[in-house]
mmCIF file of C-alpha atoms in Angstrom:
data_model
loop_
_atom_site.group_PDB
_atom_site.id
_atom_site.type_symbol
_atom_site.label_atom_id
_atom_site.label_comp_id
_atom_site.label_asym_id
_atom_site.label_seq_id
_atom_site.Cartn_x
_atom_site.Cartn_y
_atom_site.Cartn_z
ATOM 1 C CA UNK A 1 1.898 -10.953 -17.085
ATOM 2 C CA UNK A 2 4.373 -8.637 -18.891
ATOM 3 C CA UNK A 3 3.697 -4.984 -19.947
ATOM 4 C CA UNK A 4 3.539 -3.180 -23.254
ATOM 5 C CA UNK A 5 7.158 -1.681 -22.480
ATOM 6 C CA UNK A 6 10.237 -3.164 -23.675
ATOM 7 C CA UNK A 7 12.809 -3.916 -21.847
ATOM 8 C CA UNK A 8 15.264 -3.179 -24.344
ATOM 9 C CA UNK A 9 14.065 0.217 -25.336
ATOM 10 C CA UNK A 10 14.379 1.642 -21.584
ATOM 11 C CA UNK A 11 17.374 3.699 -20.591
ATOM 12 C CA UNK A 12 18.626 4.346 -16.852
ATOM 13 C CA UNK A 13 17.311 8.271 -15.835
ATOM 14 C CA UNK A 14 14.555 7.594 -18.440
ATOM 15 C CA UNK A 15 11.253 9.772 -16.996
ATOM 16 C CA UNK A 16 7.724 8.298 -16.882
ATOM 17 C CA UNK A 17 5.130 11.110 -17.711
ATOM 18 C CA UNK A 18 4.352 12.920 -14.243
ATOM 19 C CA UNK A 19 1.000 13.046 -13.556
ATOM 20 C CA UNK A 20 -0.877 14.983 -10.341
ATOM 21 C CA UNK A 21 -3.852 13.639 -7.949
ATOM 22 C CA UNK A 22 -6.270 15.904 -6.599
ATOM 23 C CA UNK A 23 -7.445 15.020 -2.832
ATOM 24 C CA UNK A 24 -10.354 16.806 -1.169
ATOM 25 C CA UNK A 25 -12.105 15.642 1.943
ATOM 26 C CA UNK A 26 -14.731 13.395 0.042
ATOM 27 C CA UNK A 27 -12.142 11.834 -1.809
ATOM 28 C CA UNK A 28 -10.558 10.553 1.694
ATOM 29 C CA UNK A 29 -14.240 9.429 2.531
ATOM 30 C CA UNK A 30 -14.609 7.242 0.026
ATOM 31 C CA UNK A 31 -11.285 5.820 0.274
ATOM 32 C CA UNK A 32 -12.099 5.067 4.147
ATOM 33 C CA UNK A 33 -14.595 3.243 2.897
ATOM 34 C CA UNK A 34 -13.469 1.157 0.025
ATOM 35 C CA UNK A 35 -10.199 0.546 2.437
ATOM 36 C CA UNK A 36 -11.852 -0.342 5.577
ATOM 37 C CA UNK A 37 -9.479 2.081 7.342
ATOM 38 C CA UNK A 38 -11.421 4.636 9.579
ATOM 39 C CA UNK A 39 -9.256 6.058 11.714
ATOM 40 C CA UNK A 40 -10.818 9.781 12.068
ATOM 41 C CA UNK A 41 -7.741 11.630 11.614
ATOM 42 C CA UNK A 42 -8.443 10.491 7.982
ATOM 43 C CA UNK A 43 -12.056 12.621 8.211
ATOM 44 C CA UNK A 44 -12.501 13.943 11.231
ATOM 45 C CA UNK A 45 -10.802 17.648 12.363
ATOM 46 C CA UNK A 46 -11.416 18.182 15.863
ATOM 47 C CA UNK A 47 -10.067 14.745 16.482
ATOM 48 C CA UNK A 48 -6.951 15.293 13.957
ATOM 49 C CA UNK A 49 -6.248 18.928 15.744
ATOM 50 C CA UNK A 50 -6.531 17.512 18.725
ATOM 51 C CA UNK A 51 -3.957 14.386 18.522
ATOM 52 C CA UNK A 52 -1.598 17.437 17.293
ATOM 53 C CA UNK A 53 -2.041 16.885 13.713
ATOM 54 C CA UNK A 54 -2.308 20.403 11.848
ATOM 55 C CA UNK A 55 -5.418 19.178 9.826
ATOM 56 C CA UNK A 56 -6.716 16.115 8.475
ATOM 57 C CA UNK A 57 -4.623 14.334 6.695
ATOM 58 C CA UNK A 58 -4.691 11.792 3.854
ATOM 59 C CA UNK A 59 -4.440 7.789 4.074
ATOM 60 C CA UNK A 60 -0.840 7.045 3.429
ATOM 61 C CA UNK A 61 -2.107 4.310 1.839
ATOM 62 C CA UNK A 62 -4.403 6.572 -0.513
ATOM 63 C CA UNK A 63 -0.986 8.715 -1.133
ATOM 64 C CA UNK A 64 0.907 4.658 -1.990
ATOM 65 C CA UNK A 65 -1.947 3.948 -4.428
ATOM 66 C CA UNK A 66 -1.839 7.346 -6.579
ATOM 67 C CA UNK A 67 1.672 7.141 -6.946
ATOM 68 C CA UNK A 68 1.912 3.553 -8.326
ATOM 69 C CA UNK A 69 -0.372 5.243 -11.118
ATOM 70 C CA UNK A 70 2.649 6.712 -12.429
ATOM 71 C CA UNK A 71 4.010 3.129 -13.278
ATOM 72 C CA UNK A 72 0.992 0.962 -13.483
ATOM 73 C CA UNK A 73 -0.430 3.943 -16.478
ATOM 74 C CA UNK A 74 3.401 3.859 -17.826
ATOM 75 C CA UNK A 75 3.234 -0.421 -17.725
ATOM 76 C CA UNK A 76 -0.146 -0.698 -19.177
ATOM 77 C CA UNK A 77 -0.536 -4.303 -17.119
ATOM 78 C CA UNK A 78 -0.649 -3.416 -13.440
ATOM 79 C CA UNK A 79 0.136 -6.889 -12.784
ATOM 80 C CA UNK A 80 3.978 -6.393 -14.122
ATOM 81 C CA UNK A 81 4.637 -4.950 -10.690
ATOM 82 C CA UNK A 82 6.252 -7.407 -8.783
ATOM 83 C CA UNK A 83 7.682 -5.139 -5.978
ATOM 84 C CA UNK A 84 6.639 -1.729 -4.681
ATOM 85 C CA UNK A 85 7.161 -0.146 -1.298
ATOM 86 C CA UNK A 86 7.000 3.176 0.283
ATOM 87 C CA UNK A 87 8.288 5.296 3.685
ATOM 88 C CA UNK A 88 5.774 7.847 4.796
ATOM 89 C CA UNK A 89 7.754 10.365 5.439
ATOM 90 C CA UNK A 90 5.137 13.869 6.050
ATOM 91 C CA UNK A 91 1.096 13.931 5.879
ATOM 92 C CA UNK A 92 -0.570 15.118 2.881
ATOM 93 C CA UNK A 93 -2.366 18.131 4.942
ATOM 94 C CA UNK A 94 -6.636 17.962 3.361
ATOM 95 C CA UNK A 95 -7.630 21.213 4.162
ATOM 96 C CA UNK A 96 -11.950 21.838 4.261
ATOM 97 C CA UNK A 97 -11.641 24.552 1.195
ATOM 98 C CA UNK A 98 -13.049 22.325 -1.501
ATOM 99 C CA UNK A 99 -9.882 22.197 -2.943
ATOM 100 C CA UNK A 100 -8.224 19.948 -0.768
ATOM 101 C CA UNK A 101 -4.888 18.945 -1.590
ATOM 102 C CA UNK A 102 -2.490 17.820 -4.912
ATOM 103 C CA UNK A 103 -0.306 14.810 -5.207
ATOM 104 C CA UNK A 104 2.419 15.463 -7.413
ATOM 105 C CA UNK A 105 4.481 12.088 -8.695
ATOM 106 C CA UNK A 106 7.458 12.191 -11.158
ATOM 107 C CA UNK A 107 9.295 9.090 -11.490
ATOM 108 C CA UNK A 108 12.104 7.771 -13.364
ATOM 109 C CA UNK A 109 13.921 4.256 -14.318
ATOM 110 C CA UNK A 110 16.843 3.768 -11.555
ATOM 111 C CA UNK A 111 18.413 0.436 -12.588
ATOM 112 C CA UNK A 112 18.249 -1.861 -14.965
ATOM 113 C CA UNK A 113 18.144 -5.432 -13.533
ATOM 114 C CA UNK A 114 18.028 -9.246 -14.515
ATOM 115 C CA UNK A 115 15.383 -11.004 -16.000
ATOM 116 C CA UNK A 116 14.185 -8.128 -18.049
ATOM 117 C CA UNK A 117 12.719 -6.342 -14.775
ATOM 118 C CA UNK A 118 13.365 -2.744 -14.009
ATOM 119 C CA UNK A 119 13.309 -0.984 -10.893
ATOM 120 C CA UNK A 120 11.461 2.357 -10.950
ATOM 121 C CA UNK A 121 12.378 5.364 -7.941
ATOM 122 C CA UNK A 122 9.077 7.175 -7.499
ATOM 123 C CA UNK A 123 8.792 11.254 -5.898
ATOM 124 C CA UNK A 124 6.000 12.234 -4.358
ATOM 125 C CA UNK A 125 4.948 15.455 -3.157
ATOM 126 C CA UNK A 126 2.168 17.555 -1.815
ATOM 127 C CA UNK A 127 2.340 21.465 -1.031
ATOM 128 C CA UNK A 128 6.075 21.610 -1.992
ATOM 129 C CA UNK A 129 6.716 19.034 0.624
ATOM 130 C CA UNK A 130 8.155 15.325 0.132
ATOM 131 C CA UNK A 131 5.234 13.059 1.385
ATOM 132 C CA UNK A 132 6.845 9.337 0.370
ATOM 133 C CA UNK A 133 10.917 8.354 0.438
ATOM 134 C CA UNK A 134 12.511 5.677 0.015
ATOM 135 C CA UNK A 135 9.528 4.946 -3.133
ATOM 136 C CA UNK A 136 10.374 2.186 -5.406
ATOM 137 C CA UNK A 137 8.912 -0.310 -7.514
ATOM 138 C CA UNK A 138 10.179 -2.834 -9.730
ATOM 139 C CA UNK A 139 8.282 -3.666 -12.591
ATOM 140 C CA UNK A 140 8.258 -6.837 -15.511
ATOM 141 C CA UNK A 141 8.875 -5.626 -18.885
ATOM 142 C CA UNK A 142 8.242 -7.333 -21.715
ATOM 143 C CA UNK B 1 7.555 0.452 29.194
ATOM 144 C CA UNK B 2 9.392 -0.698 25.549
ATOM 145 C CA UNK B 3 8.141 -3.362 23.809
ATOM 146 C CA UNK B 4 9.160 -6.959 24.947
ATOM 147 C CA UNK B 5 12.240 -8.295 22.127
ATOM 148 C CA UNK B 6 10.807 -11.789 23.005
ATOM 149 C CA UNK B 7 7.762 -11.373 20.537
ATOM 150 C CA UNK B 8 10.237 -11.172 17.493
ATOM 151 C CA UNK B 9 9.386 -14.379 15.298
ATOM 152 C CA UNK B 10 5.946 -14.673 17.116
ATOM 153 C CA UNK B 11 3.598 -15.794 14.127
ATOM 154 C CA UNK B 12 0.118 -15.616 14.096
ATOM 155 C CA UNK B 13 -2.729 -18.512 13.525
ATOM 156 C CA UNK B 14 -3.938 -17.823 9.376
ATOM 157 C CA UNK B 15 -6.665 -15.422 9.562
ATOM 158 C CA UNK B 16 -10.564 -16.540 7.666
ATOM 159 C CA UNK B 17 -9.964 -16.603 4.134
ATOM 160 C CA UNK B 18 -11.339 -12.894 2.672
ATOM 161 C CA UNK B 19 -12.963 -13.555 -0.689
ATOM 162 C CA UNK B 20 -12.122 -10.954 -3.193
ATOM 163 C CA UNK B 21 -14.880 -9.701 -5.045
ATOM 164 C CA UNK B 22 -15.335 -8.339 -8.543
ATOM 165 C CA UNK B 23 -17.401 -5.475 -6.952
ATOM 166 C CA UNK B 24 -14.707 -4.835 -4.230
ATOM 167 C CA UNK B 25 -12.048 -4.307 -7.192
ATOM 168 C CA UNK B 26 -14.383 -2.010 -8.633
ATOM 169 C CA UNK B 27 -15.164 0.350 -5.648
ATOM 170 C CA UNK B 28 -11.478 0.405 -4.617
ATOM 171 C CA UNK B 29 -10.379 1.398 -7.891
ATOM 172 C CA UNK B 30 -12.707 4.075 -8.113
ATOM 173 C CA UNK B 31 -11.734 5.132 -4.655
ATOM 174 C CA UNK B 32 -8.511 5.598 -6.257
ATOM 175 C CA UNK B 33 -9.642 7.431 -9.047
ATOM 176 C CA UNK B 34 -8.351 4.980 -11.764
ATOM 177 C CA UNK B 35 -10.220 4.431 -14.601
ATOM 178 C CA UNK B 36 -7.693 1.256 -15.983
ATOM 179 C CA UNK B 37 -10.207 -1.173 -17.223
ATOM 180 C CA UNK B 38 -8.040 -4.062 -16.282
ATOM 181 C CA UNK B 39 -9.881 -3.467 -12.747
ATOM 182 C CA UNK B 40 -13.489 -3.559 -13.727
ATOM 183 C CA UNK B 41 -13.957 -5.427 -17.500
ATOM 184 C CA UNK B 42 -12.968 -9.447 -17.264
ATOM 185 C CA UNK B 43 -12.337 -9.546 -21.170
ATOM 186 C CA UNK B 44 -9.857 -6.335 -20.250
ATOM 187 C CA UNK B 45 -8.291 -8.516 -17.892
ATOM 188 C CA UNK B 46 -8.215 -11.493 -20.024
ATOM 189 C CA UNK B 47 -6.220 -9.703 -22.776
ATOM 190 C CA UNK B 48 -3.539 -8.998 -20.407
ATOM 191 C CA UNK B 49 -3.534 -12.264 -19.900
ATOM 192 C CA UNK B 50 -5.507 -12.709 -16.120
ATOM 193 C CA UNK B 51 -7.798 -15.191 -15.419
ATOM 194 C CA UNK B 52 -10.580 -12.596 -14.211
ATOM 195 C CA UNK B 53 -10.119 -8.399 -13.110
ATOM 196 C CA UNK B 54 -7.321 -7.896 -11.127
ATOM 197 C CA UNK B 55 -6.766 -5.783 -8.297
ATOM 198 C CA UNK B 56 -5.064 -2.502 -8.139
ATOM 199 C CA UNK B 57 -1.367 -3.110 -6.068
ATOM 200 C CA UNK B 58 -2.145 -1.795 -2.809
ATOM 201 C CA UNK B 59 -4.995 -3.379 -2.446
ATOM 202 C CA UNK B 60 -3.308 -6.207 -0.371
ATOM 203 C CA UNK B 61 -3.249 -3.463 2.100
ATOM 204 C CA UNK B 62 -7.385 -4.161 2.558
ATOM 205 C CA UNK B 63 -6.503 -7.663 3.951
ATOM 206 C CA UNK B 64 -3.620 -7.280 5.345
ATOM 207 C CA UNK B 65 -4.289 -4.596 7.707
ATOM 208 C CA UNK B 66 -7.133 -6.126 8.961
ATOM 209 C CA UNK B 67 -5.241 -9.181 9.534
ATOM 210 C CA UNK B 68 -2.527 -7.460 11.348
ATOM 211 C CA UNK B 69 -5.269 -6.402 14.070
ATOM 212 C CA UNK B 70 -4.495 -9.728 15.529
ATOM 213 C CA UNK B 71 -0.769 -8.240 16.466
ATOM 214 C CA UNK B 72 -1.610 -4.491 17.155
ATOM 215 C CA UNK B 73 -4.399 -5.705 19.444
ATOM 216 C CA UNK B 74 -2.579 -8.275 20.861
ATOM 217 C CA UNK B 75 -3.183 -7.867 24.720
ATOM 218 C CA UNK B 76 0.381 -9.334 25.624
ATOM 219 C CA UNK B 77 2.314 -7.493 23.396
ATOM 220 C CA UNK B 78 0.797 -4.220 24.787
ATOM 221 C CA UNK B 79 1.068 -1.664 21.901
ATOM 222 C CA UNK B 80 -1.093 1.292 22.149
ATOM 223 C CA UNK B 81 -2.277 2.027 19.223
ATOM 224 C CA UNK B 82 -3.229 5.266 20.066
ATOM 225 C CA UNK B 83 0.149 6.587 19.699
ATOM 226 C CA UNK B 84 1.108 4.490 16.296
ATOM 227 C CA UNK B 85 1.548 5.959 12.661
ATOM 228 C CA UNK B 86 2.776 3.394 9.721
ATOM 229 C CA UNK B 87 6.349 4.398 8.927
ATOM 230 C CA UNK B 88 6.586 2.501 5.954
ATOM 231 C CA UNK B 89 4.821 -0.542 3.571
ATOM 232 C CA UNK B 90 6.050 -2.787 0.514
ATOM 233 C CA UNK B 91 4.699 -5.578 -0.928
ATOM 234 C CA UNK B 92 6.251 -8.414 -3.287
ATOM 235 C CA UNK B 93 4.242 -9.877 -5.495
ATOM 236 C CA UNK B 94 3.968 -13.670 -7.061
ATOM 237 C CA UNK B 95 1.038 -12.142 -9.155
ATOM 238 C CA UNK B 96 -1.858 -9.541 -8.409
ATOM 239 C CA UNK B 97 -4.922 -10.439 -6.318
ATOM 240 C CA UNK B 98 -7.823 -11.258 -8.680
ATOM 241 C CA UNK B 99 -11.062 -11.842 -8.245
ATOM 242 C CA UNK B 100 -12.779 -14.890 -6.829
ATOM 243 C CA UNK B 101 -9.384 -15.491 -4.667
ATOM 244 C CA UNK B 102 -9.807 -16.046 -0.815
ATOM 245 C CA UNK B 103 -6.811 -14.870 0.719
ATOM 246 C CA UNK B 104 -5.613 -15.896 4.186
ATOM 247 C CA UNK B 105 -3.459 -14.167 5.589
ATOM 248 C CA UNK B 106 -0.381 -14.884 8.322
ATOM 249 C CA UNK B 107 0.858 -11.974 10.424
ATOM 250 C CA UNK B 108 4.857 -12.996 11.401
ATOM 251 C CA UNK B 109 6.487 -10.055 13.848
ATOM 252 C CA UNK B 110 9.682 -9.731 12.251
ATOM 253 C CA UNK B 111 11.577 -6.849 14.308
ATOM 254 C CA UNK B 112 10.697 -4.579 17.466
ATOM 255 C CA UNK B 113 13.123 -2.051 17.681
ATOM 256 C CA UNK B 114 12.855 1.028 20.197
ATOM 257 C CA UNK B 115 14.624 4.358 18.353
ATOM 258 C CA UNK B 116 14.874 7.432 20.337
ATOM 259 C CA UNK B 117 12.093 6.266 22.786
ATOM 260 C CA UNK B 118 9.573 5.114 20.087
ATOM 261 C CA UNK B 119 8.839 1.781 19.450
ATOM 262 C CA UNK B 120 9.535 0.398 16.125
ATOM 263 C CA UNK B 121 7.259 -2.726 15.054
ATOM 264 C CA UNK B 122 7.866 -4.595 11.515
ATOM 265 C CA UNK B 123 4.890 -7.339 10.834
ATOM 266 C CA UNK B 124 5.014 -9.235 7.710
ATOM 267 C CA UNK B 125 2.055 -11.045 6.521
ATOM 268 C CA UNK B 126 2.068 -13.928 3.790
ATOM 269 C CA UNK B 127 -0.886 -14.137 1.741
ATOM 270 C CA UNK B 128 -1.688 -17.212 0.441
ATOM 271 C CA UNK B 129 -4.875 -18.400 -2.025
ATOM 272 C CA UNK B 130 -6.818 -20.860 -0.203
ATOM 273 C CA UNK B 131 -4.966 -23.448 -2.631
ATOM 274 C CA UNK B 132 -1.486 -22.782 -0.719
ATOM 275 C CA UNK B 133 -0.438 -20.607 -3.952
ATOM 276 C CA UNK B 134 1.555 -17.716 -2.326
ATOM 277 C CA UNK B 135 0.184 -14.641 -3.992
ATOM 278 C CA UNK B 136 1.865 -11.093 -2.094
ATOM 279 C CA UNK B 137 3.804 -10.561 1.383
ATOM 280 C CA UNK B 138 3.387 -7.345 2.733
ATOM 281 C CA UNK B 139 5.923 -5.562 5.196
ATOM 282 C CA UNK B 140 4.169 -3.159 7.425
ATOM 283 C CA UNK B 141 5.983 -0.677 9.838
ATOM 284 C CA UNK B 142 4.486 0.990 12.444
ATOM 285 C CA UNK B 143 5.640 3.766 14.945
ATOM 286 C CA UNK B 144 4.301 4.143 18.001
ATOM 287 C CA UNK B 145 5.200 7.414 18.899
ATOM 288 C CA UNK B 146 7.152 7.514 22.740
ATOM 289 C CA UNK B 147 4.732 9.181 25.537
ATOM 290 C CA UNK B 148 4.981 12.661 26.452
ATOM 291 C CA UNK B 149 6.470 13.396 29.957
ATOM 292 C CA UNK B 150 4.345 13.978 32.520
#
């Protein structure tokens, strides 16, 4: 399983196209779902506020899947990824609007390693605020 | 009361062998709002060179946080949940989770660590087709936040 990009064409600093991910309450309740995870702070206000959370807030597991977009999109074969972890570092806040939230993710090629494998460092942010550090995949090429 | 250090290397029976579905991919890729066809159309998959649709990388995460129920509910260690956020999650791959694997999954408690009053719990879990083919390990780490005074 090796992706569409080569190896040998891919400089260090070398930018994947950003992309953005929208978030709005029913997009956390169908994640619940399809995830199995229910905790309420994921869906459920009163509960959030109340556990001193300043809103809901998204599954950082939902935030870990949009951002691997960025390199799975970039890849073409999502199963090139052979590494790809994350720190949760602040909430992506869903506010009740209808508008929800954004998920912004830039990412760019670190290092270049052996075996023709790269490793990607991902940025993630929502509302001007760094949701995921430490991000980092590292991806197959062909 | 901190964690007990004793647990560290504790490892957990194999959990029931989750089969992955074709209609599981679909719904969790759509929950993610990708529209890659490598998740839903086998002949899609098979161009890539996969033996059926594959599943999106954090989907692990469905298994293996069910899975590590068996630690964070585990009476003797004595976490409460209530007070726990995940801190931070990687997987490492030996090739994606496809369709028509069962998965078992075992939950190993690699560090506890107490940092400024919180507890700091690191569980990895191998995940291995029901063949004994390894396919992911997932690190999980969770914080459970220290208790307020009082």
């Amino acid at each position: 399983m090796t992706a569409k990009v080569n190896y040998d064409e891919v400089e260090v600093g070398a930018e994947l196209p950003a992309q953005s991910f929208p978030v709005t309450r029913a997009t956390l309740v169908q994640y619940a779902g399809a995830s199995g995870d229910f905790n309420p702070i994921h869906w459920n206000e009163a509960f959030a506020t109340s556990v001193g959370l300043p809103d809901v807030i998204g599954h950082g597991m939902f935030t870990m899947a949009e951002a691997i977009r960025v390199v799975t999109d970039w890849l073409g074969d999502p199963g090139a990824v052979v590494e790809y972890g994350v720190r949760f570092t602040k909430p992506v806040v869903v506010p009740n609007d209808g508008v929800g939230a954004v998920i912004e993710v830039s990412a760019k090629v670190g290092a270049k390693l052996d075996d023709r494998r790269v490793r990607v460092d991902l940025l993630a942010t929502s509302a001007g605020q760094k949701v995921l550090g430490m991000s980092r995949a590292v991806v197959q090429l062909a | 009361m901190p964690l007990d250090p004793s647990f560290i290397g504790r490892t957990y029976p194999p959990t029931a062998p989750y089969e992955v579905g074709r209609e599981k991919i679909r719904e969790f890729a759509e929950a993610v709002g990708d529209p890659n066809p490598v998740y839903r159309d086998q002949e899609a998959a098979k161009a890539l060179g996969h033996a059926d649709v594959i599943a999106p990388p954090t989907f692990p995460f469905v298994i293996t946080y069910r899975a590590s129920a068996q630690v964070v509910n585990d009476p003797e260690l004595g976490l409460d949940f209530s007070r726990v956020v995940h801190g931070d999650q990687r997987f490492v791959y030996t090739r994606p989770v496809r369709a028509g694997d069962r998965l078992a999954v075992t939950c190993v408690i690699e560090s506890i660590k107490s940092l400024a009053g919180n507890d700091v719990l690191s569980v990895r879990g191998e995940v291995h087709e029901e063949s004994g083919e390894h396919v992911v390990t997932a690190h999980m780490m969770l914080v459970a936040r220290a208790a307020e005074e009082g």
